[in-house]
mmCIF file of N, CA and C in Angstrom:
data_model
loop_
_atom_site.group_PDB
_atom_site.id
_atom_site.type_symbol
_atom_site.label_atom_id
_atom_site.label_comp_id
_atom_site.label_asym_id
_atom_site.label_seq_id
_atom_site.Cartn_x
_atom_site.Cartn_y
_atom_site.Cartn_z
ATOM 1 N N PRO A 1 10.642 16.795 5.142
ATOM 2 C CA PRO A 1 9.550 16.198 5.909
ATOM 3 C C PRO A 1 9.935 14.823 6.446
ATOM 4 N N VAL A 2 9.364 14.489 7.582
ATOM 5 C CA VAL A 2 9.591 13.190 8.203
ATOM 6 C C VAL A 2 8.244 12.487 8.308
ATOM 7 N N PHE A 3 8.236 11.166 8.052
ATOM 8 C CA PHE A 3 7.013 10.376 8.133
ATOM 9 C C PHE A 3 7.310 9.077 8.847
ATOM 10 N N ARG A 4 6.542 8.759 9.855
ATOM 11 C CA ARG A 4 6.679 7.491 10.597
ATOM 12 C C ARG A 4 5.718 6.503 9.962
ATOM 13 N N ASN A 5 6.252 5.545 9.249
ATOM 14 C CA ASN A 5 5.431 4.622 8.494
ATOM 15 C C ASN A 5 5.070 3.380 9.313
ATOM 16 N N GLN A 6 3.814 3.096 9.395
ATOM 17 C CA GLN A 6 3.260 1.837 9.897
ATOM 18 C C GLN A 6 3.777 1.401 11.267
ATOM 19 N N TRP A 7 3.285 2.039 12.294
ATOM 20 C CA TRP A 7 3.581 1.599 13.655
ATOM 21 C C TRP A 7 2.313 0.986 14.245
ATOM 22 N N SER A 8 2.455 0.169 15.273
ATOM 23 C CA SER A 8 1.289 -0.464 15.889
ATOM 24 C C SER A 8 1.657 -1.059 17.237
ATOM 25 N N VAL A 9 0.638 -1.529 17.922
ATOM 26 C CA VAL A 9 0.790 -2.294 19.162
ATOM 27 C C VAL A 9 -0.241 -3.412 19.098
ATOM 28 N N VAL A 10 0.166 -4.636 19.291
ATOM 29 C CA VAL A 10 -0.725 -5.782 19.118
ATOM 30 C C VAL A 10 -1.773 -5.882 20.220
ATOM 31 N N HIS A 11 -2.869 -6.550 19.891
ATOM 32 C CA HIS A 11 -3.934 -6.824 20.857
ATOM 33 C C HIS A 11 -3.546 -7.931 21.820
ATOM 34 N N GLY A 12 -2.903 -8.965 21.324
ATOM 35 C CA GLY A 12 -2.614 -10.128 22.145
ATOM 36 C C GLY A 12 -3.817 -11.054 22.161
ATOM 37 N N ASN A 13 -3.773 -12.068 22.998
ATOM 38 C CA ASN A 13 -4.877 -13.022 23.138
ATOM 39 C C ASN A 13 -4.824 -13.630 24.534
ATOM 40 N N ALA A 14 -5.673 -14.604 24.785
ATOM 41 C CA ALA A 14 -5.750 -15.194 26.131
ATOM 42 C C ALA A 14 -4.413 -15.798 26.557
ATOM 43 N N GLU A 15 -3.701 -16.423 25.611
ATOM 44 C CA GLU A 15 -2.423 -17.055 25.948
ATOM 45 C C GLU A 15 -1.302 -16.024 26.088
ATOM 46 N N GLN A 16 -1.356 -14.975 25.277
ATOM 47 C CA GLN A 16 -0.342 -13.920 25.311
ATOM 48 C C GLN A 16 -1.057 -12.583 25.311
ATOM 49 N N PRO A 17 -1.403 -12.052 26.469
ATOM 50 C CA PRO A 17 -2.120 -10.767 26.521
ATOM 51 C C PRO A 17 -1.304 -9.636 25.912
ATOM 52 N N ALA A 18 -2.004 -8.598 25.506
ATOM 53 C CA ALA A 18 -1.339 -7.409 24.968
ATOM 54 C C ALA A 18 -0.422 -6.827 26.031
ATOM 55 N N PRO A 19 0.625 -6.161 25.583
ATOM 56 C CA PRO A 19 1.521 -5.521 26.541
ATOM 57 C C PRO A 19 0.757 -4.551 27.436
ATOM 58 N N GLY A 20 1.168 -4.443 28.679
ATOM 59 C CA GLY A 20 0.538 -3.495 29.591
ATOM 60 C C GLY A 20 0.632 -2.085 29.059
ATOM 61 N N GLY A 21 -0.428 -1.348 29.209
ATOM 62 C CA GLY A 21 -0.415 0.039 28.773
ATOM 63 C C GLY A 21 -0.535 0.227 27.276
ATOM 64 N N ARG A 22 -1.169 -0.718 26.581
ATOM 65 C CA ARG A 22 -1.298 -0.643 25.123
ATOM 66 C C ARG A 22 -1.883 0.694 24.666
ATOM 67 N N TYR A 23 -3.002 1.080 25.249
ATOM 68 C CA TYR A 23 -3.683 2.295 24.808
ATOM 69 C C TYR A 23 -2.921 3.550 25.219
ATOM 70 N N GLU A 24 -2.249 3.499 26.346
ATOM 71 C CA GLU A 24 -1.427 4.617 26.770
ATOM 72 C C GLU A 24 -0.249 4.801 25.813
ATOM 73 N N TYR A 25 0.339 3.688 25.386
ATOM 74 C CA TYR A 25 1.444 3.752 24.433
ATOM 75 C C TYR A 25 0.967 4.344 23.102
ATOM 76 N N ILE A 26 -0.201 3.896 22.629
ATOM 77 C CA ILE A 26 -0.758 4.426 21.387
ATOM 78 C C ILE A 26 -0.949 5.938 21.520
ATOM 79 N N ARG A 27 -1.584 6.365 22.601
ATOM 80 C CA ARG A 27 -1.832 7.794 22.829
ATOM 81 C C ARG A 27 -0.531 8.578 22.918
ATOM 82 N N ASP A 28 0.406 8.101 23.726
ATOM 83 C CA ASP A 28 1.656 8.822 23.932
ATOM 84 C C ASP A 28 2.475 8.932 22.644
ATOM 85 N N THR A 29 2.494 7.862 21.856
ATOM 86 C CA THR A 29 3.244 7.895 20.601
ATOM 87 C C THR A 29 2.602 8.858 19.611
ATOM 88 N N ALA A 30 1.271 8.790 19.456
ATOM 89 C CA ALA A 30 0.570 9.709 18.550
ATOM 90 C C ALA A 30 0.771 11.160 18.991
ATOM 91 N N GLN A 31 0.728 11.388 20.289
ATOM 92 C CA GLN A 31 0.916 12.741 20.823
ATOM 93 C C GLN A 31 2.333 13.248 20.527
ATOM 94 N N ALA A 32 3.326 12.409 20.746
ATOM 95 C CA ALA A 32 4.716 12.809 20.497
ATOM 96 C C ALA A 32 4.947 13.078 19.009
ATOM 97 N N LEU A 33 4.394 12.238 18.152
ATOM 98 C CA LEU A 33 4.553 12.449 16.711
ATOM 99 C C LEU A 33 3.902 13.758 16.270
ATOM 100 N N GLN A 34 2.727 14.062 16.822
ATOM 101 C CA GLN A 34 2.062 15.310 16.480
ATOM 102 C C GLN A 34 2.890 16.512 16.964
ATOM 103 N N ALA A 35 3.416 16.414 18.171
ATOM 104 C CA ALA A 35 4.202 17.514 18.739
ATOM 105 C C ALA A 35 5.438 17.807 17.889
ATOM 106 N N MET A 36 5.989 16.777 17.248
ATOM 107 C CA MET A 36 7.166 16.952 16.397
ATOM 108 C C MET A 36 6.790 17.159 14.926
ATOM 109 N N ASP A 37 5.481 17.289 14.655
ATOM 110 C CA ASP A 37 4.975 17.504 13.302
ATOM 111 C C ASP A 37 5.415 16.386 12.349
ATOM 112 N N ILE A 38 5.312 15.150 12.845
ATOM 113 C CA ILE A 38 5.673 13.975 12.056
ATOM 114 C C ILE A 38 4.392 13.233 11.695
ATOM 115 N N GLY A 39 4.155 13.051 10.401
ATOM 116 C CA GLY A 39 3.002 12.276 9.951
ATOM 117 C C GLY A 39 3.205 10.802 10.237
ATOM 118 N N TRP A 40 2.115 10.050 10.259
ATOM 119 C CA TRP A 40 2.235 8.629 10.561
ATOM 120 C C TRP A 40 1.095 7.831 9.952
ATOM 121 N N ALA A 41 1.307 6.535 9.853
ATOM 122 C CA ALA A 41 0.285 5.592 9.394
ATOM 123 C C ALA A 41 0.242 4.429 10.379
ATOM 124 N N TRP A 42 -0.953 3.932 10.642
ATOM 125 C CA TRP A 42 -1.118 2.791 11.543
ATOM 126 C C TRP A 42 -0.967 1.500 10.763
ATOM 127 N N TRP A 43 -0.227 0.561 11.311
ATOM 128 C CA TRP A 43 -0.063 -0.754 10.696
ATOM 129 C C TRP A 43 -1.302 -1.579 11.017
ATOM 130 N N THR A 44 -2.058 -1.926 9.984
ATOM 131 C CA THR A 44 -3.285 -2.698 10.179
ATOM 132 C C THR A 44 -2.998 -4.157 9.887
ATOM 133 N N TRP A 45 -2.602 -4.879 10.910
ATOM 134 C CA TRP A 45 -2.298 -6.297 10.769
ATOM 135 C C TRP A 45 -3.445 -7.090 11.339
ATOM 136 N N ARG A 46 -4.062 -7.935 10.517
ATOM 137 C CA ARG A 46 -5.224 -8.698 10.959
ATOM 138 C C ARG A 46 -4.832 -9.895 11.812
ATOM 139 N N GLY A 47 -3.633 -10.344 11.746
ATOM 140 C CA GLY A 47 -3.233 -11.493 12.548
ATOM 141 C C GLY A 47 -3.790 -12.774 11.977
ATOM 142 N N GLY A 48 -4.476 -13.508 12.767
ATOM 143 C CA GLY A 48 -5.053 -14.761 12.315
ATOM 144 C C GLY A 48 -6.015 -15.279 13.354
ATOM 145 N N GLY A 49 -6.667 -16.344 13.059
ATOM 146 C CA GLY A 49 -7.634 -16.886 14.008
ATOM 147 C C GLY A 49 -8.876 -16.034 14.046
ATOM 148 N N SER A 50 -9.467 -15.921 15.214
ATOM 149 C CA SER A 50 -10.692 -15.141 15.334
ATOM 150 C C SER A 50 -10.539 -14.113 16.437
ATOM 151 N N GLY A 51 -11.174 -12.990 16.251
ATOM 152 C CA GLY A 51 -11.105 -11.936 17.256
ATOM 153 C C GLY A 51 -9.765 -11.233 17.246
ATOM 154 N N TRP A 52 -9.553 -10.473 18.282
ATOM 155 C CA TRP A 52 -8.313 -9.709 18.408
ATOM 156 C C TRP A 52 -7.221 -10.652 18.904
ATOM 157 N N SER A 53 -6.528 -11.316 17.995
ATOM 158 C CA SER A 53 -5.552 -12.304 18.445
ATOM 159 C C SER A 53 -4.401 -12.439 17.458
ATOM 160 N N HIS A 54 -3.434 -13.223 17.842
ATOM 161 C CA HIS A 54 -2.299 -13.600 16.999
ATOM 162 C C HIS A 54 -1.542 -12.391 16.464
ATOM 163 N N GLY A 55 -1.341 -11.395 17.308
ATOM 164 C CA GLY A 55 -0.566 -10.240 16.919
ATOM 165 C C GLY A 55 -1.325 -9.207 16.111
ATOM 166 N N SER A 56 -2.656 -9.315 16.066
ATOM 167 C CA SER A 56 -3.434 -8.355 15.294
ATOM 168 C C SER A 56 -3.324 -6.964 15.901
ATOM 169 N N SER A 57 -3.481 -5.949 15.050
ATOM 170 C CA SER A 57 -3.385 -4.574 15.536
ATOM 171 C C SER A 57 -4.465 -3.675 14.948
ATOM 172 N N GLU A 58 -5.437 -4.255 14.246
ATOM 173 C CA GLU A 58 -6.453 -3.443 13.591
ATOM 174 C C GLU A 58 -7.379 -2.762 14.596
ATOM 175 N N PHE A 59 -7.994 -1.663 14.158
ATOM 176 C CA PHE A 59 -8.970 -0.937 14.967
ATOM 177 C C PHE A 59 -10.379 -1.467 14.720
ATOM 178 N N VAL A 60 -10.588 -2.093 13.570
ATOM 179 C CA VAL A 60 -11.896 -2.635 13.185
ATOM 180 C C VAL A 60 -11.696 -4.099 12.823
ATOM 181 N N TYR A 61 -12.501 -4.982 13.414
ATOM 182 C CA TYR A 61 -12.392 -6.406 13.124
ATOM 183 C C TYR A 61 -13.701 -6.909 12.556
ATOM 184 N N LYS A 62 -13.627 -7.527 11.384
ATOM 185 C CA LYS A 62 -14.819 -8.129 10.781
ATOM 186 C C LYS A 62 -14.780 -9.624 11.036
ATOM 187 N N HIS A 63 -15.740 -10.105 11.818
ATOM 188 C CA HIS A 63 -15.826 -11.522 12.153
ATOM 189 C C HIS A 63 -16.342 -12.320 10.962
ATOM 190 N N SER A 64 -16.102 -13.628 10.967
ATOM 191 C CA SER A 64 -16.521 -14.482 9.861
ATOM 192 C C SER A 64 -18.034 -14.488 9.662
ATOM 193 N N ASP A 65 -18.797 -14.157 10.711
ATOM 194 C CA ASP A 65 -20.255 -14.114 10.565
ATOM 195 C C ASP A 65 -20.741 -12.767 10.030
ATOM 196 N N GLY A 66 -19.805 -11.872 9.707
ATOM 197 C CA GLY A 66 -20.152 -10.575 9.132
ATOM 198 C C GLY A 66 -20.297 -9.445 10.131
ATOM 199 N N THR A 67 -20.306 -9.760 11.424
ATOM 200 C CA THR A 67 -20.410 -8.689 12.412
ATOM 201 C C THR A 67 -19.081 -7.932 12.501
ATOM 202 N N ILE A 68 -19.179 -6.687 12.896
ATOM 203 C CA ILE A 68 -18.000 -5.825 12.987
ATOM 204 C C ILE A 68 -17.815 -5.388 14.427
ATOM 205 N N GLU A 69 -16.575 -5.451 14.877
ATOM 206 C CA GLU A 69 -16.224 -5.044 16.233
ATOM 207 C C GLU A 69 -15.223 -3.902 16.152
ATOM 208 N N LEU A 70 -15.446 -2.842 16.919
ATOM 209 C CA LEU A 70 -14.548 -1.685 16.935
ATOM 210 C C LEU A 70 -13.717 -1.668 18.206
ATOM 211 N N ASP A 71 -12.453 -1.357 18.071
ATOM 212 C CA ASP A 71 -11.587 -1.169 19.232
ATOM 213 C C ASP A 71 -11.688 0.310 19.618
ATOM 214 N N THR A 72 -12.745 0.650 20.330
ATOM 215 C CA THR A 72 -13.026 2.054 20.643
ATOM 216 C C THR A 72 -11.931 2.691 21.486
ATOM 217 N N LYS A 73 -11.261 1.913 22.327
ATOM 218 C CA LYS A 73 -10.177 2.474 23.135
ATOM 219 C C LYS A 73 -9.004 2.912 22.259
ATOM 220 N N ALA A 74 -8.728 2.169 21.189
ATOM 221 C CA ALA A 74 -7.660 2.564 20.267
ATOM 222 C C ALA A 74 -8.061 3.830 19.515
ATOM 223 N N PHE A 75 -9.323 3.887 19.064
ATOM 224 C CA PHE A 75 -9.808 5.104 18.407
ATOM 225 C C PHE A 75 -9.677 6.302 19.349
ATOM 226 N N ASP A 76 -10.103 6.122 20.588
ATOM 227 C CA ASP A 76 -10.040 7.212 21.564
ATOM 228 C C ASP A 76 -8.601 7.664 21.815
ATOM 229 N N ALA A 77 -7.657 6.719 21.769
ATOM 230 C CA ALA A 77 -6.256 7.055 22.037
ATOM 231 C C ALA A 77 -5.653 7.947 20.945
ATOM 232 N N VAL A 78 -6.083 7.787 19.689
ATOM 233 C CA VAL A 78 -5.489 8.583 18.602
ATOM 234 C C VAL A 78 -6.368 9.760 18.177
ATOM 235 N N ARG A 79 -7.631 9.737 18.538
ATOM 236 C CA ARG A 79 -8.578 10.751 18.056
ATOM 237 C C ARG A 79 -8.077 12.195 18.213
ATOM 238 N N PRO A 80 -7.482 12.575 19.345
ATOM 239 C CA PRO A 80 -7.035 13.973 19.491
ATOM 240 C C PRO A 80 -5.884 14.355 18.558
ATOM 241 N N PHE A 81 -5.267 13.363 17.918
ATOM 242 C CA PHE A 81 -4.032 13.624 17.170
ATOM 243 C C PHE A 81 -4.163 13.352 15.676
ATOM 244 N N ILE A 82 -5.414 13.183 15.218
ATOM 245 C CA ILE A 82 -5.620 12.976 13.777
ATOM 246 C C ILE A 82 -6.551 14.027 13.223
#
C-alpha cells in the first residue's frame, strides 16, 4: 500500500496571496491520488495571526472570539474524493 502523508496548499494573506489555482490544485491532487488508489491526509497547519494567513492550510478556522469560519471551496475541492 501507498499513503501520501500530509499534503496541503496555503491560504496566503494580503501581503502574500495564495498561489493561483489553489482550489484547482487541491481538486486535481485529490483526484489523481484517488485514481491511483493512494490514501492521503491533509496537513492542518494553523499558521499564525488571525484569519487565513501566515501559511495556514486548515479547512476550519476558529477565531479568537469563538466564531468558526469554513473554507467551503477547499471542502468542495476534495468532497468527490473522500
